[in-house]
């Protein structure tokens, strides 16, 4: 029995097809202006790569900001619940999930069974989200992947006076003009991001094990800095790409539904 | 008035009254020679502002799209409700008002009072100094303040504000409150006959137009709800708690995710706003007692436990599955209160979702996600 999860986020859209608790295929694309177009494209790509058709999917759950606009899903579940469920599948011992998406960030506490106990999300400010890193990387003329790697090469990370995206951007430009090594600026950006995220994570009360999901979980500079800020070890997700955790969670909900469970 | 037998038609009519600060009923009242007075806080006694030809209007800022002009005069840490009111005032949207009555309820609204005085001075403006404590001295003080308000209104508008007139106003007000209270009580039912959004709209419309001209509306609302026979399915019952919340669209977003708002404790809501004022003794003394005893505002000192218990009891009485605390960003009064309240409610075993927002309803996607996740976390 095949099931699928589609996570239409503000920056990327993800689709996961699962069978018997195993991922058959997953795809990530850049989101389009209209969520239903993103959902159609990412789902069709995943199906094509798996050699399947839409009618082969027994149940499909949608999540992400565009979830209500997806025509082919059977049910919509919040991305908070999906990230919790997906993280649990990726790291079975996890009790706290920190997810940094394109335009939001959230901390989720799970109980011993893996059910969501409580959560907290950022406000509308872009600080502490993937958008913050994207803006800074663009100013520094770097790829997002490079930004993460540079922290390791930094000898003297700069400190930003504010984690506000607008002010930090102005600071980055100033540092570039002052010919500060780009590694030190990049490390400063990652630290600023981590410090903002640590405030959110601490406010929910951390419980081990802790893991990170979302695209920013692939940025080692941020993950390492966040570990320092929180004073705990963050379990790295190795089983799959942490960016598809929400779509995995959606697929797991779909599997539960297809098996007669209630979401 | 159009025939308003169906809930949809009635809701459409009520929504129309909320589109603009000055609606058709207000215009009609002014044409009859009635005098509109704007007010900004639940601590201001409506019966005093309803005496004789006066009628009160709870000030809202419908349609405000930005606060560029108000931002010049008010700091960025002043709440967006205050800034929105000033914006519309500077845009002459409240020029139809014959006066403004404020309470010294918070520093933000006091700044609005100050700035209006400099920038667009109303022909009548009064600020009521409400004590922060509830004791004998506070009672005496507040009664004197109400006496000053009565004298100011009476002399400025040349109207009779005698004890008899205010007593009549209290009686009329109590009749309306009793009717609204009985409708509000219908939310205790397992399947309420109306949505929280519909009730919110009813409550707001009755604060946005002279109640004397809308006296038949609560009855029509009840009849329409009974006739319809149900308001649809929902996943969880909620109580909304917080400060100023005058936009039913916000309640609508919460309900669109499967919530059903069955109780409310916010400034423009039904708790604690619908209790009757005593009709015996001196009317101003009765009003002073009512303000100090019933307001449950976080600005009052040494009363946190009483306020928290009040909310917990209502949540239980109305079988709320969870409480949503919403506060406007930079609202000092509710910002501090909500932190303490979250802990108190969780200790009482009530699931809580805390939301910070701007005055104008926005960020719907994020709000929907949080509410949906809240419902999911309750296994509803």
Coordinates of C-alpha atoms in Angstrom, one line a residue:
Chain A
X1 CA 0.0 0.0 0.0
X2 CA 1.5 3.3 -1.1
X3 CA 0.8 6.5 0.7
X4 CA 2.2 10.0 0.3
X5 CA 2.8 13.3 2.0
X6 CA 3.1 16.7 0.4
X7 CA 4.6 19.6 2.2
X8 CA 4.1 22.9 0.4
X9 CA 6.3 25.5 2.1
X10 CA 7.0 29.1 1.3
X11 CA 10.4 28.4 -0.3
X12 CA 10.4 24.7 -1.1
X13 CA 7.8 22.0 -1.7
X14 CA 8.5 18.4 -0.8
X15 CA 6.7 15.1 -1.6
X16 CA 7.4 11.7 -0.1
X17 CA 5.9 8.4 -1.2
X18 CA 6.0 5.6 1.4
X19 CA 5.2 1.9 1.5
X20 CA 5.4 -0.3 4.6
X21 CA 7.1 2.4 6.7
X22 CA 9.8 2.8 4.1
X23 CA 10.4 5.7 1.8
X24 CA 10.0 4.8 -1.8
X25 CA 10.8 8.2 -3.3
X26 CA 11.1 11.8 -2.2
X27 CA 11.5 15.0 -4.2
X28 CA 12.2 18.6 -3.2
X29 CA 11.5 21.5 -5.6
X30 CA 11.5 25.3 -5.3
X31 CA 7.9 26.5 -4.5
X32 CA 6.0 28.3 -7.2
X33 CA 3.8 31.4 -6.6
X34 CA 0.7 29.2 -6.4
X35 CA 0.7 26.4 -3.9
X36 CA -1.4 24.0 -5.9
X37 CA 1.0 24.3 -8.8
X38 CA 3.9 23.4 -6.5
X39 CA 1.9 20.5 -5.1
X40 CA 1.0 19.1 -8.5
X41 CA 4.5 19.4 -9.8
X42 CA 6.3 17.9 -6.8
X43 CA 3.8 15.0 -6.5
X44 CA 3.9 14.2 -10.2
X45 CA 7.7 14.2 -10.1
X46 CA 7.8 11.8 -7.2
X47 CA 5.2 9.5 -8.8
X48 CA 7.1 9.5 -12.1
X49 CA 10.4 8.6 -10.4
X50 CA 8.7 5.9 -8.4
X51 CA 7.0 4.6 -11.6
X52 CA 3.6 5.1 -10.0
X53 CA 0.3 6.8 -10.8
X54 CA -2.0 8.9 -8.6
X55 CA -4.5 6.1 -8.4
X56 CA -1.8 3.9 -6.8
X57 CA -1.7 6.2 -3.7
X58 CA -4.1 4.9 -1.1
X59 CA -4.0 8.1 1.0
X60 CA -2.3 11.5 0.8
X61 CA -1.9 14.1 3.5
X62 CA -1.0 17.7 2.7
X63 CA 0.9 20.1 5.0
X64 CA 2.7 23.4 4.9
X65 CA 1.3 26.8 4.3
X66 CA -0.3 25.8 1.1
X67 CA -2.0 22.7 2.5
X68 CA -5.5 23.9 2.1
X69 CA -5.1 24.7 -1.5
X70 CA -4.0 21.2 -2.6
X71 CA -6.7 19.5 -4.6
X72 CA -5.6 15.9 -4.5
X73 CA -5.0 15.4 -0.8
X74 CA -7.3 13.4 1.5
X75 CA -6.6 15.5 4.6
X76 CA -4.7 18.5 5.7
X77 CA -2.6 18.4 8.8
X78 CA -0.6 21.3 10.3
X79 CA 3.1 21.3 9.6
X80 CA 3.8 21.5 13.3
X81 CA 2.2 18.0 13.9
X82 CA 3.9 16.7 10.7
X83 CA 7.3 17.8 11.7
X84 CA 6.9 16.2 15.1
X85 CA 5.7 13.0 13.5
X86 CA 8.4 13.0 10.9
X87 CA 11.2 13.8 13.3
X88 CA 10.1 10.9 15.5
X89 CA 10.4 8.6 12.6
X90 CA 13.8 9.9 11.7
X91 CA 15.1 9.9 15.3
X92 CA 13.0 7.5 17.4
X93 CA 14.4 8.8 20.7
X94 CA 13.5 12.5 20.0
X95 CA 11.5 14.5 22.5
X96 CA 12.2 18.0 21.3
X97 CA 12.1 19.1 17.6
X98 CA 13.5 22.3 16.4
X99 CA 12.4 23.1 12.9
X100 CA 13.6 26.0 10.9
X101 CA 11.8 26.5 7.7
X102 CA 12.0 29.1 5.0
X103 CA 9.8 31.7 6.7
X104 CA 9.1 30.3 10.2
X105 CA 10.7 28.4 13.0
X106 CA 9.2 26.2 15.6
X107 CA 10.1 24.2 18.6
X108 CA 7.9 21.1 19.4
X109 CA 7.8 18.9 22.5
X110 CA 6.8 15.3 22.1
X111 CA 5.7 12.9 24.7
X112 CA 7.1 9.4 25.2
X113 CA 4.7 8.1 22.6
X114 CA 5.8 10.7 20.1
X115 CA 2.5 12.7 20.2
X116 CA 2.8 16.5 20.2
X117 CA 2.5 17.9 23.7
X118 CA 3.2 21.6 23.1
X119 CA 4.8 23.9 20.6
X120 CA 5.9 27.4 20.0
X121 CA 6.5 29.3 16.8
X122 CA 8.1 32.5 15.8
X123 CA 6.1 35.6 15.2
X124 CA 6.0 37.2 11.8
X125 CA 9.6 38.5 12.0
X126 CA 12.0 36.9 9.5
X127 CA 14.8 36.7 12.1
X128 CA 15.5 33.1 13.1
X129 CA 14.2 31.7 9.8
X130 CA 15.7 30.4 6.6
X131 CA 14.9 33.7 5.1
X132 CA 17.4 35.4 7.4
X133 CA 20.2 33.1 6.1
X134 CA 19.1 33.5 2.5
X135 CA 19.3 37.3 2.7
X136 CA 22.7 37.3 4.4
X137 CA 24.1 34.7 1.9
X138 CA 22.9 36.9 -1.0
X139 CA 24.6 40.0 0.4
X140 CA 27.8 38.0 0.8
X141 CA 27.5 36.5 -2.7
X142 CA 27.5 32.9 -1.3
X143 CA 25.4 29.8 -1.8
X144 CA 23.4 28.8 1.2
X145 CA 25.5 25.6 1.5
X146 CA 28.7 27.6 1.6
X147 CA 27.4 29.7 4.4
X148 CA 27.2 26.7 6.7
X149 CA 30.6 25.4 5.9
X150 CA 32.4 28.6 6.5
X151 CA 31.8 28.6 10.3
X152 CA 34.4 25.8 10.6
X153 CA 37.1 28.0 8.9
X154 CA 36.4 31.1 11.0
X155 CA 39.0 32.2 13.5
X156 CA 37.2 35.2 15.0
X157 CA 33.5 35.3 14.3
X158 CA 32.0 38.7 14.3
X159 CA 29.2 39.6 16.7
X160 CA 26.1 41.3 15.4
X161 CA 24.4 43.9 17.5
X162 CA 21.0 42.7 16.4
X163 CA 19.4 39.5 15.0
X164 CA 17.0 41.7 13.1
X165 CA 17.2 40.8 9.4
X166 CA 17.3 44.4 8.3
X167 CA 19.9 45.6 10.8
X168 CA 22.1 42.5 10.4
X169 CA 22.1 43.0 6.7
X170 CA 23.4 46.5 7.1
X171 CA 26.0 45.1 9.6
X172 CA 27.1 42.5 7.1
X173 CA 27.6 45.2 4.4
X174 CA 29.6 47.2 6.8
X175 CA 31.8 44.2 7.7
X176 CA 32.4 43.5 4.0
X177 CA 33.4 47.1 3.4
X178 CA 35.8 46.8 6.4
X179 CA 37.4 43.8 4.7
X180 CA 36.6 41.4 7.6
X181 CA 37.3 37.8 6.5
X182 CA 34.1 36.4 4.9
X183 CA 34.4 33.2 7.1
X184 CA 34.2 35.4 10.2
X185 CA 31.1 37.2 8.9
X186 CA 29.5 33.9 7.9
X187 CA 30.1 32.5 11.3
X188 CA 28.6 35.6 12.9
X189 CA 25.5 35.2 10.8
X190 CA 25.2 31.5 11.8
X191 CA 25.7 32.5 15.5
X192 CA 23.0 35.2 15.2
X193 CA 20.6 32.8 13.7
X194 CA 21.4 30.2 16.5
X195 CA 21.0 32.7 19.3
X196 CA 17.6 33.7 18.0
X197 CA 16.5 30.1 17.7
X198 CA 17.9 29.3 21.2
X199 CA 15.5 31.8 22.8
X200 CA 12.6 30.1 21.1
X201 CA 13.8 26.6 22.0
X202 CA 14.5 27.4 25.6
X203 CA 11.1 29.0 26.1
X204 CA 9.4 25.6 25.5
X205 CA 11.7 23.7 27.9
X206 CA 14.1 21.3 26.2
X207 CA 14.0 17.6 26.8
X208 CA 16.6 15.1 25.3
X209 CA 16.9 13.9 22.7
X210 CA 16.8 17.1 20.6
X211 CA 16.9 17.1 16.8
X212 CA 16.6 19.7 14.0
X213 CA 14.5 19.4 10.9
X214 CA 14.0 21.7 8.0
X215 CA 16.5 23.0 5.4
X216 CA 18.6 24.9 8.0
X217 CA 19.3 21.6 9.8
X218 CA 21.8 21.0 6.9
X219 CA 23.8 24.1 7.9
X220 CA 26.4 22.7 10.3
X221 CA 27.4 26.3 11.3
X222 CA 24.0 27.0 12.7
X223 CA 23.6 23.5 14.3
X224 CA 27.0 23.7 16.0
X225 CA 26.3 27.2 17.2
X226 CA 22.9 26.2 18.5
X227 CA 24.4 23.4 20.5
X228 CA 26.7 25.9 22.2
X229 CA 23.9 28.3 22.9
X230 CA 21.6 25.5 24.3
X231 CA 24.4 23.6 26.1
X232 CA 23.1 20.3 24.7
X233 CA 23.9 17.9 21.9
X234 CA 21.6 18.0 18.9
X235 CA 21.1 14.6 17.3
X236 CA 22.0 14.7 13.6
X237 CA 19.4 13.2 11.3
X238 CA 21.2 10.7 9.0
X239 CA 18.4 8.4 8.0
X240 CA 17.0 10.9 5.4
X241 CA 17.2 14.6 4.4
X242 CA 16.0 16.6 7.4
X243 CA 14.3 19.0 5.0
X244 CA 11.7 16.4 4.1
X245 CA 10.7 15.7 7.7
X246 CA 7.3 17.5 7.3
X247 CA 6.5 15.5 4.2
X248 CA 7.5 12.3 5.9
X249 CA 5.2 13.2 8.8
X250 CA 2.4 13.8 6.4
X251 CA 3.0 10.5 4.8
X252 CA 3.0 8.8 8.2
X253 CA -0.3 10.4 9.0
X254 CA -1.6 9.2 5.6
X255 CA -0.5 5.7 6.4
X256 CA -2.3 5.9 9.8
X257 CA -5.4 7.0 8.0
X258 CA -5.2 4.4 5.3
X259 CA -4.8 1.8 8.0
X260 CA -8.1 2.9 9.6
X261 CA -6.7 5.2 12.2
X262 CA -8.0 8.7 13.0
X263 CA -5.5 11.5 12.6
Chain B
X1 CA -34.9 47.9 8.7
X2 CA -34.7 45.0 6.3
X3 CA -36.5 41.8 7.3
X4 CA -33.9 39.9 9.2
X5 CA -35.3 36.5 9.8
X6 CA -32.4 34.3 8.7
X7 CA -29.1 34.2 10.4
X8 CA -27.2 34.8 7.2
X9 CA -29.1 38.0 6.5
X10 CA -28.8 39.2 10.1
X11 CA -25.1 38.5 10.1
X12 CA -24.7 40.4 6.8
X13 CA -26.5 43.3 8.3
X14 CA -24.4 43.3 11.5
X15 CA -21.2 43.0 9.5
X16 CA -22.3 46.0 7.5
X17 CA -22.5 48.0 10.8
X18 CA -18.9 47.2 11.5
X19 CA -17.4 48.3 8.1
X20 CA -17.0 51.9 9.1
X21 CA -16.7 53.9 12.3
X22 CA -19.9 55.8 11.3
X23 CA -22.6 53.4 10.1
X24 CA -26.2 53.9 8.9
X25 CA -27.7 53.5 12.4
X26 CA -25.3 56.1 13.8
X27 CA -26.2 58.5 11.0
X28 CA -29.9 57.8 11.7
X29 CA -29.4 58.5 15.4
X30 CA -27.5 61.8 14.7
X31 CA -30.4 62.8 12.4
X32 CA -32.8 62.2 15.3
X33 CA -30.7 64.6 17.4
X34 CA -28.9 62.0 19.4
X35 CA -25.3 62.8 20.5
X36 CA -22.5 60.2 19.7
X37 CA -19.7 59.8 22.2
X38 CA -16.7 57.7 21.5
X39 CA -15.0 55.6 24.3
X40 CA -12.0 53.4 24.3
X41 CA -12.2 51.1 27.4
X42 CA -14.5 48.8 29.3
X43 CA -13.9 50.8 32.4
X44 CA -16.0 53.6 31.0
X45 CA -19.6 53.3 32.1
X46 CA -22.0 52.9 29.2
X47 CA -25.1 53.9 31.2
X48 CA -23.6 57.4 31.9
X49 CA -22.8 57.8 28.2
X50 CA -26.4 56.6 27.3
X51 CA -28.2 59.2 29.5
X52 CA -30.8 61.2 27.7
X53 CA -29.8 62.0 24.1
X54 CA -26.3 60.7 24.5
X55 CA -25.2 57.4 23.1
X56 CA -21.8 55.6 23.4
X57 CA -19.8 54.1 20.6
X58 CA -16.9 51.7 21.3
X59 CA -14.1 53.1 19.2
X60 CA -12.7 50.7 16.6
X61 CA -10.5 51.4 13.6
X62 CA -12.2 49.3 10.8
X63 CA -10.5 49.5 7.5
X64 CA -7.2 50.9 8.8
X65 CA -4.6 49.9 6.3
X66 CA -1.5 51.4 7.9
X67 CA -0.5 53.9 10.6
X68 CA 2.0 56.0 8.8
X69 CA 0.7 59.4 10.1
X70 CA 0.1 58.1 13.7
X71 CA 3.6 56.6 13.8
X72 CA 5.0 60.2 13.5
X73 CA 3.4 61.0 16.9
X74 CA 3.4 57.7 18.7
X75 CA 6.4 55.6 19.5
X76 CA 6.7 52.2 17.8
X77 CA 6.2 50.5 21.2
X78 CA 2.7 51.9 21.5
X79 CA 0.2 49.2 20.6
X80 CA -1.3 49.1 17.2
X81 CA -4.9 49.6 18.5
X82 CA -3.9 53.0 19.9
X83 CA -2.0 53.9 16.7
X84 CA -4.9 52.8 14.5
X85 CA -7.3 55.0 16.4
X86 CA -5.1 58.0 16.0
X87 CA -4.6 57.3 12.4
X88 CA -8.3 57.3 11.7
X89 CA -8.8 60.3 13.9
X90 CA -6.2 62.2 11.9
X91 CA -8.0 61.0 8.8
X92 CA -11.2 62.7 10.1
X93 CA -13.0 59.4 10.4
X94 CA -14.3 60.2 13.9
X95 CA -15.3 63.8 13.1
X96 CA -18.9 62.8 13.5
X97 CA -18.4 62.2 17.2
X98 CA -19.4 65.0 19.6
X99 CA -17.0 63.9 22.2
X100 CA -14.4 61.3 23.4
X101 CA -14.3 59.7 26.8
X102 CA -11.2 57.9 27.9
X103 CA -10.2 56.0 31.0
X104 CA -6.7 56.3 32.3
X105 CA -6.6 52.5 31.8
X106 CA -3.1 52.2 30.2
X107 CA -0.3 54.5 29.2
X108 CA -0.9 53.9 25.5
X109 CA -4.5 55.2 25.5
X110 CA -3.4 58.1 27.7
X111 CA -1.0 59.0 24.9
X112 CA -3.9 58.9 22.5
X113 CA -5.8 61.3 24.7
X114 CA -2.7 63.7 24.8
X115 CA -2.1 63.5 21.1
X116 CA -5.7 64.1 20.2
X117 CA -5.6 67.2 22.3
X118 CA -2.7 68.6 20.3
X119 CA -3.6 67.3 16.9
X120 CA -7.3 67.1 16.4
X121 CA -8.9 68.4 19.6
X122 CA -12.4 67.0 20.1
X123 CA -15.1 69.5 21.1
X124 CA -15.5 67.4 24.2
X125 CA -12.8 65.2 25.8
X126 CA -12.7 63.7 29.2
X127 CA -10.4 61.2 30.9
X128 CA -11.7 59.1 33.8
X129 CA -9.2 58.4 36.5
X130 CA -10.0 54.8 37.6
X131 CA -8.0 53.6 40.7
X132 CA -5.8 50.5 40.4
X133 CA -7.1 49.0 43.6
X134 CA -10.5 48.0 44.8
X135 CA -11.1 49.4 48.4
X136 CA -13.1 52.0 50.2
X137 CA -10.9 54.9 49.3
X138 CA -10.9 53.8 45.6
X139 CA -14.7 53.7 45.7
X140 CA -14.9 57.2 47.0
X141 CA -12.4 58.4 44.4
X142 CA -14.1 56.8 41.5
X143 CA -17.5 58.1 42.6
X144 CA -16.0 61.6 42.6
X145 CA -14.6 61.0 39.1
X146 CA -17.9 59.9 37.8
X147 CA -19.5 63.0 39.4
X148 CA -17.0 65.1 37.4
X149 CA -17.9 63.2 34.2
X150 CA -21.6 63.8 34.8
X151 CA -21.1 67.5 35.4
X152 CA -18.9 67.8 32.4
X153 CA -21.3 66.1 30.1
X154 CA -24.3 67.9 31.5
X155 CA -22.8 71.3 31.2
X156 CA -21.2 70.8 27.8
X157 CA -24.2 69.2 26.1
X158 CA -26.8 71.0 28.2
X159 CA -28.7 67.8 29.1
X160 CA -30.3 66.5 32.3
X161 CA -27.9 64.1 34.0
X162 CA -29.8 63.8 37.2
X163 CA -29.8 60.6 39.3
X164 CA -33.2 59.8 37.9
X165 CA -32.0 60.0 34.3
X166 CA -28.9 57.9 35.0
X167 CA -31.0 55.3 37.0
X168 CA -33.3 55.0 33.9
X169 CA -30.3 54.5 31.7
X170 CA -29.0 51.7 34.1
X171 CA -32.4 50.0 33.9
X172 CA -32.5 50.1 30.1
X173 CA -28.9 49.0 29.9
X174 CA -29.6 46.0 32.3
X175 CA -32.5 44.9 30.1
X176 CA -30.3 44.6 27.1
X177 CA -27.5 43.0 29.1
X178 CA -29.9 40.4 30.4
X179 CA -31.0 39.5 26.9
X180 CA -27.4 39.2 25.7
X181 CA -26.5 37.2 28.8
X182 CA -29.3 34.7 28.1
X183 CA -28.1 34.3 24.5
X184 CA -24.5 33.9 25.7
X185 CA -25.7 31.2 28.0
X186 CA -26.9 29.2 25.0
X187 CA -23.2 28.6 24.2
X188 CA -23.1 26.1 27.1
X189 CA -25.0 23.6 25.0
X190 CA -23.1 20.6 23.6
X191 CA -23.9 21.8 20.1
X192 CA -24.3 25.6 20.3
X193 CA -26.9 27.0 17.9
X194 CA -24.6 29.8 16.7
X195 CA -20.9 30.2 16.1
X196 CA -18.6 32.3 18.2
X197 CA -18.0 34.5 15.2
X198 CA -21.7 35.2 14.9
X199 CA -22.0 36.0 18.6
X200 CA -18.8 38.2 18.4
X201 CA -20.4 40.1 15.5
X202 CA -23.6 40.6 17.5
X203 CA -21.7 41.9 20.5
X204 CA -19.6 44.3 18.4
X205 CA -22.5 45.7 16.4
X206 CA -24.2 46.6 19.7
X207 CA -21.1 48.5 20.7
X208 CA -20.8 50.2 17.3
X209 CA -24.3 51.7 17.1
X210 CA -26.8 53.1 19.6
X211 CA -28.4 50.2 21.4
X212 CA -31.7 52.0 21.7
X213 CA -32.1 51.7 17.9
X214 CA -31.1 48.1 17.9
X215 CA -33.1 46.8 20.8
X216 CA -34.8 44.2 18.7
X217 CA -31.5 42.7 17.4
X218 CA -30.8 40.3 20.2
X219 CA -34.3 38.8 19.9
X220 CA -33.9 38.5 16.1
X221 CA -30.5 36.8 16.7
X222 CA -32.0 34.3 19.1
X223 CA -35.0 33.5 16.8
X224 CA -32.7 33.1 13.8
X225 CA -30.4 30.8 15.7
X226 CA -33.4 28.7 16.9
X227 CA -34.9 28.6 13.5
X228 CA -31.7 27.5 11.8
X229 CA -31.3 24.7 14.4
X230 CA -27.6 24.3 14.4
X231 CA -24.3 25.9 13.4
X232 CA -22.4 22.9 12.1
X233 CA -19.7 20.6 13.4
X234 CA -16.5 21.5 15.2
X235 CA -13.5 19.7 16.7
X236 CA -12.8 21.7 19.9
X237 CA -14.5 24.2 22.1
X238 CA -12.5 27.3 22.9
X239 CA -12.5 30.2 25.2
X240 CA -10.7 33.4 23.9
X241 CA -9.0 35.5 26.5
X242 CA -7.1 38.8 26.2
X243 CA -7.4 42.5 25.7
X244 CA -9.0 44.5 22.8
X245 CA -10.4 42.2 20.2
X246 CA -13.1 43.9 18.1
X247 CA -12.7 42.1 14.8
X248 CA -15.0 39.0 14.4
X249 CA -12.9 38.0 11.5
X250 CA -10.2 36.9 14.0
X251 CA -12.7 34.6 15.7
X252 CA -13.7 33.5 12.3
X253 CA -10.1 32.3 11.4
X254 CA -10.0 30.3 14.7
X255 CA -13.3 28.7 13.9
X256 CA -12.4 28.0 10.3
X257 CA -9.9 25.5 11.6
X258 CA -12.4 23.5 13.5
X259 CA -12.7 25.5 16.7
X260 CA -15.9 26.7 18.2
X261 CA -15.6 29.7 20.4
X262 CA -18.0 29.2 23.3
X263 CA -16.8 31.8 25.8
X264 CA -14.8 35.0 25.8
X265 CA -13.0 37.2 28.2
X266 CA -11.7 40.1 26.3
X267 CA -12.4 43.9 26.5
X268 CA -15.3 43.8 24.0
X269 CA -16.6 40.4 24.9
X270 CA -19.4 39.0 27.0
X271 CA -17.3 38.3 30.2
X272 CA -17.3 40.2 32.4
X273 CA -19.3 42.8 30.4
X274 CA -22.9 41.5 30.8
X275 CA -23.5 41.5 34.5
X276 CA -26.3 43.9 35.6
X277 CA -25.5 47.1 37.5
X278 CA -27.4 47.4 40.8
X279 CA -30.6 49.4 40.4
X280 CA -30.8 50.4 44.1
X281 CA -29.1 53.3 45.9
X282 CA -27.3 56.2 44.3
X283 CA -26.7 55.4 40.6
X284 CA -23.1 56.7 40.4
X285 CA -22.2 54.7 43.5
X286 CA -23.7 51.6 41.9
X287 CA -21.7 52.3 38.8
X288 CA -18.5 52.9 40.7
X289 CA -19.0 49.6 42.6
X290 CA -19.7 47.8 39.3
X291 CA -16.5 49.1 37.7
X292 CA -14.3 48.2 40.6
X293 CA -15.9 44.8 41.4
X294 CA -16.6 43.5 37.9
X295 CA -14.0 44.7 35.5
X296 CA -11.4 41.9 36.0
X297 CA -8.9 44.0 34.0
X298 CA -5.2 43.1 34.5
X299 CA -4.4 46.8 35.2
X300 CA -6.0 46.3 38.6
X301 CA -3.5 45.4 41.3
X302 CA -3.4 42.5 43.7
X303 CA -6.2 40.6 42.0
X304 CA -4.4 38.1 39.7
X305 CA -5.7 35.0 41.5
X306 CA -9.3 36.3 41.3
X307 CA -8.9 37.0 37.6
X308 CA -7.4 33.6 36.9
X309 CA -10.1 31.8 38.9
X310 CA -12.7 33.7 37.0
X311 CA -11.4 32.5 33.6
X312 CA -10.9 28.9 34.8
X313 CA -14.5 28.8 36.2
X314 CA -15.9 30.2 32.9
X315 CA -13.9 27.7 30.9
X316 CA -15.3 24.9 33.0
X317 CA -18.8 26.2 33.0
X318 CA -18.8 26.5 29.2
X319 CA -16.9 23.2 28.7
X320 CA -14.0 24.8 26.9
X321 CA -11.5 22.2 25.7
X322 CA -8.8 24.9 25.6
X323 CA -8.1 28.6 26.0
X324 CA -6.6 30.9 23.4
X325 CA -4.9 33.9 24.9
X326 CA -4.5 36.7 22.3
X327 CA -2.8 39.9 23.0
X328 CA -1.9 42.9 20.9
X329 CA 1.9 43.3 20.6
X330 CA 3.3 45.9 23.0
X331 CA 0.2 45.8 25.2
X332 CA 2.0 46.0 28.6
X333 CA -1.1 45.2 30.6
X334 CA -1.9 42.0 28.9
X335 CA 1.6 41.0 28.0
X336 CA 2.6 40.6 31.6
X337 CA -0.8 39.1 32.6
X338 CA -0.7 36.5 29.8
X339 CA 2.7 35.1 31.0
X340 CA 1.3 34.5 34.5
X341 CA -2.0 33.3 33.1
X342 CA -0.5 30.6 30.9
X343 CA 1.1 29.0 33.9
X344 CA -2.0 29.3 36.1
X345 CA -4.2 27.8 33.4
X346 CA -1.8 24.9 32.7
X347 CA -1.6 24.2 36.4
X348 CA -5.4 23.9 36.3
X349 CA -5.1 21.3 33.5
X350 CA -6.4 23.6 30.7
X351 CA -4.5 23.5 27.4
X352 CA -3.5 27.0 26.4
X353 CA -2.4 28.6 23.1
X354 CA -0.8 32.1 23.4
X355 CA -0.9 34.3 20.4
X356 CA 0.5 37.8 19.9
X357 CA -1.0 39.8 17.2
X358 CA -1.4 43.2 15.7
X359 CA -4.7 45.1 16.0
X360 CA -5.6 44.6 12.4
X361 CA -6.3 40.9 11.6
X362 CA -3.5 39.6 9.4
X363 CA -1.0 36.7 9.1
X364 CA -3.9 34.3 8.7
X365 CA -1.8 31.5 7.4
X366 CA 0.3 31.4 10.6
X367 CA -2.8 31.8 12.8
X368 CA -4.5 28.9 11.0
X369 CA -1.5 26.7 11.5
X370 CA -1.1 27.4 15.2
X371 CA -4.8 26.9 15.8
X372 CA -4.9 23.6 13.8
X373 CA -1.8 22.4 15.7
X374 CA -3.4 23.4 19.0
X375 CA -6.4 21.3 18.1
X376 CA -4.2 18.4 17.0
X377 CA -2.2 18.6 20.2
X378 CA -5.4 18.2 22.2
X379 CA -6.2 15.1 20.2
X380 CA -9.4 16.5 18.9

